[in-house]
Coordinates of C-alpha atoms in Angstrom, one line a residue:
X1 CA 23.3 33.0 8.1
X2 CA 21.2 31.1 10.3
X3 CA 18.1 31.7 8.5
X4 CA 19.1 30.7 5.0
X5 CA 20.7 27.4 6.8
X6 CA 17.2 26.8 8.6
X7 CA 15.4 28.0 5.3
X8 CA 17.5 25.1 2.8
X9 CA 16.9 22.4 5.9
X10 CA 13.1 23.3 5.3
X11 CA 13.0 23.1 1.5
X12 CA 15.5 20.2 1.4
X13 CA 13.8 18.0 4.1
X14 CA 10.9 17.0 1.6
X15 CA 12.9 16.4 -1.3
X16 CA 15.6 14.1 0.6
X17 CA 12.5 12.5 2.4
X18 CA 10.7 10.8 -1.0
X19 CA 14.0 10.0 -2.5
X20 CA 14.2 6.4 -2.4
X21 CA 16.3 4.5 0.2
X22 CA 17.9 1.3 -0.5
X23 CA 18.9 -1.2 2.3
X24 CA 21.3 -3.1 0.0
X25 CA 25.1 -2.9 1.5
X26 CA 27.9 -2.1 -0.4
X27 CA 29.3 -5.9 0.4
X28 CA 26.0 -7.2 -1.5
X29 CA 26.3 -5.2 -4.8
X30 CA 27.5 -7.7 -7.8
X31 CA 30.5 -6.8 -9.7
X32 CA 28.3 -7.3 -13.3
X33 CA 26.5 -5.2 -13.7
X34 CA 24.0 -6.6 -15.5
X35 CA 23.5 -9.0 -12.7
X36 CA 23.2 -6.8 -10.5
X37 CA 20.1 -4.8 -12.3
X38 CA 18.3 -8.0 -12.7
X39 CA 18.8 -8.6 -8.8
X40 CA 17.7 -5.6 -7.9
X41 CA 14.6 -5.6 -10.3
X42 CA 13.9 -9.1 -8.9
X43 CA 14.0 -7.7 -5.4
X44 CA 11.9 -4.9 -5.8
X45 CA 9.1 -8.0 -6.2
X46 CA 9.8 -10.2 -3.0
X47 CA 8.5 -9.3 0.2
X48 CA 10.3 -9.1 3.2
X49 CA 8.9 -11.2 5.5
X50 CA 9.8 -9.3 8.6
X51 CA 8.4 -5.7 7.9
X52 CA 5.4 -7.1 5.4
X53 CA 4.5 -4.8 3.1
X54 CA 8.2 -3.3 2.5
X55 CA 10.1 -4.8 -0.5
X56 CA 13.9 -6.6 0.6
X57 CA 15.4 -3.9 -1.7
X58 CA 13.8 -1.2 1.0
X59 CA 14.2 -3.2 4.1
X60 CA 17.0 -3.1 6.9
X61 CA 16.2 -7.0 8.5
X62 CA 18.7 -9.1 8.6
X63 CA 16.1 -11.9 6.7
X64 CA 15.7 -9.4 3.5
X65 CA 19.3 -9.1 3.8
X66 CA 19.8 -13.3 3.9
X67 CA 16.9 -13.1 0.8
X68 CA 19.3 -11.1 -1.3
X69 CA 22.3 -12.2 -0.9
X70 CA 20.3 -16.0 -1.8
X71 CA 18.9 -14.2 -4.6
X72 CA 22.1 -12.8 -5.5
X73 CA 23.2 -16.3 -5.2
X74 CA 20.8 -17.6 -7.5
X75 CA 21.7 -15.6 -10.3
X76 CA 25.2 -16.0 -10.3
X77 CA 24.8 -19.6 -10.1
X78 CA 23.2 -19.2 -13.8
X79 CA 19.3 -19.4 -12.7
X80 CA 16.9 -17.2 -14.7
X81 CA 14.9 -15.0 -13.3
X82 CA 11.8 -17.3 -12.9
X83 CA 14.1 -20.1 -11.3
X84 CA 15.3 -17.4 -8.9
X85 CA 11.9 -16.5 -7.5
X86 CA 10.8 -19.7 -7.8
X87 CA 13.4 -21.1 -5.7
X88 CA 12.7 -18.6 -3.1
X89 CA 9.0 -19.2 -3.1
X90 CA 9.6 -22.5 -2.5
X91 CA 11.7 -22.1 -0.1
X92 CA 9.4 -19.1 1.5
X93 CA 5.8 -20.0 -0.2
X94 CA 4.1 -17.4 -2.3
X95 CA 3.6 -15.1 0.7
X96 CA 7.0 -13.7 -0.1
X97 CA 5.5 -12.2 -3.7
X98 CA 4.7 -8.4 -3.3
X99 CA 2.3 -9.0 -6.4
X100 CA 1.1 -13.3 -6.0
X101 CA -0.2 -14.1 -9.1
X102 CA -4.2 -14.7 -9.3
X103 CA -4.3 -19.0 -9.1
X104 CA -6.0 -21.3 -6.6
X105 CA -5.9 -19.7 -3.5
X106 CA -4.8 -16.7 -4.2
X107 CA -7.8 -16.1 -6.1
X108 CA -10.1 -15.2 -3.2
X109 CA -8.1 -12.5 -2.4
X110 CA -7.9 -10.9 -5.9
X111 CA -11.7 -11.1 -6.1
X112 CA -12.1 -10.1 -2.6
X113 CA -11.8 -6.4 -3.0
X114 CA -14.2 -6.3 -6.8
X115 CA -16.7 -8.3 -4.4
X116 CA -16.8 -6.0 -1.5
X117 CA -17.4 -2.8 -3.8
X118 CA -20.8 -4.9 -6.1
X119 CA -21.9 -5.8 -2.1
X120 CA -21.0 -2.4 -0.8
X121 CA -22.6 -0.9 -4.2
X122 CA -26.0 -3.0 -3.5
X123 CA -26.1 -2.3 -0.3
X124 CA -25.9 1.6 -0.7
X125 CA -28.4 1.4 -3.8
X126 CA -30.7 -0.8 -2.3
X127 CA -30.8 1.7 0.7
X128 CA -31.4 4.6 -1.1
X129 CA -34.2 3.0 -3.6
X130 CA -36.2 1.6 -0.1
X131 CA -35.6 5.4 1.2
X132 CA -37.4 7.0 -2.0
X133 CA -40.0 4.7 -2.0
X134 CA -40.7 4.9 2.1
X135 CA -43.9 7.1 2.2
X136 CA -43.2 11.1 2.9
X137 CA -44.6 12.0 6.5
X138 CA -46.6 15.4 6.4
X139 CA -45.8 17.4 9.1
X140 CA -48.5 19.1 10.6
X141 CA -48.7 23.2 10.3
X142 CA -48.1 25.3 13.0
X143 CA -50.8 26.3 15.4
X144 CA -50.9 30.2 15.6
X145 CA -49.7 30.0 18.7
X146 CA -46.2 28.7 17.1
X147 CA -46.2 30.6 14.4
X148 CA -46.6 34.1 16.6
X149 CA -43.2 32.6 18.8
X150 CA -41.6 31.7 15.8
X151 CA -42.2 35.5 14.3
X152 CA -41.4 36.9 17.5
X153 CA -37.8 34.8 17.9
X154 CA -36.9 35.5 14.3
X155 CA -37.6 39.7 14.9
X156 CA -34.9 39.6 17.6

């Protein structure tokens, strides 16, 4: 009995582990439905500012709590979706974005990555063109002497 309890723990602990975990509290969850689907939707987008690269809908802090129940907020006060977010980025600046769109500043970092492959690419090339053309160096034969330790270590 033992075994087949230890054998489902081991074949259920990777499927329970990349299910996906909500933070959202029971208290937070809007009674429309509706409302509640574009919340979470919207969520899924913000960062929490806290954890950094962890959306509010995934993150336990109390500040992506405070962000969703102000989104929440938002959308029951009648804003779209676009006046939601944009009332938080104001509020938070566009750091808060999971996915900034590519304007003014942001667009050093959306070319940032393109730009470090075409260096890293020209780099690499160039090093390999200077490496084909860099003259061959002959290496001299062995002397007999060599050759008749070489033959000897290879008969052993």
């Amino acid at each position: 009995m033992r075994a087949l309890i230890f054998a489902l723990m081991l074949f259920a602990a990777p499927v329970l582990s990349v299910a996906p975990t909500w933070a959202v509290q029971p208290d937070e969850v809007l009674s429309d439905p509706a409302l509640e689907q574009r919340a979470r939707s919207l969520s899924k987008g913000l960062r929490c500012l806290v954890c950094r690269n962890e959306s509010i809908d995934e993150s336990n802090a109390s500040l992506a709590r405070d962000l969703r129940i102000l989104l929440r907020e938002r959308l029951v006060a009648g804003d779209s979706d676009e006046e939601a977010v944009a009332y938080i980025v104001d509020r938070y600046g566009e750091y808060v974005l999971l996915n900034p769109p590519a304007r003014g500043s942001t667009w050093v970092l959306w070319a940032a990555g393109p730009l470090m492959l075409l260096i890293a690419a020209g780099v690499g090339f160039g090093y390999l063109r200077g490496r084909a053309k860099a003259p061959s160096v002959e290496q001299a034969p062995l002397s007999a002497q060599e050759q008749a330790r070489l033959d000897d270590i290879l008969k052993r």
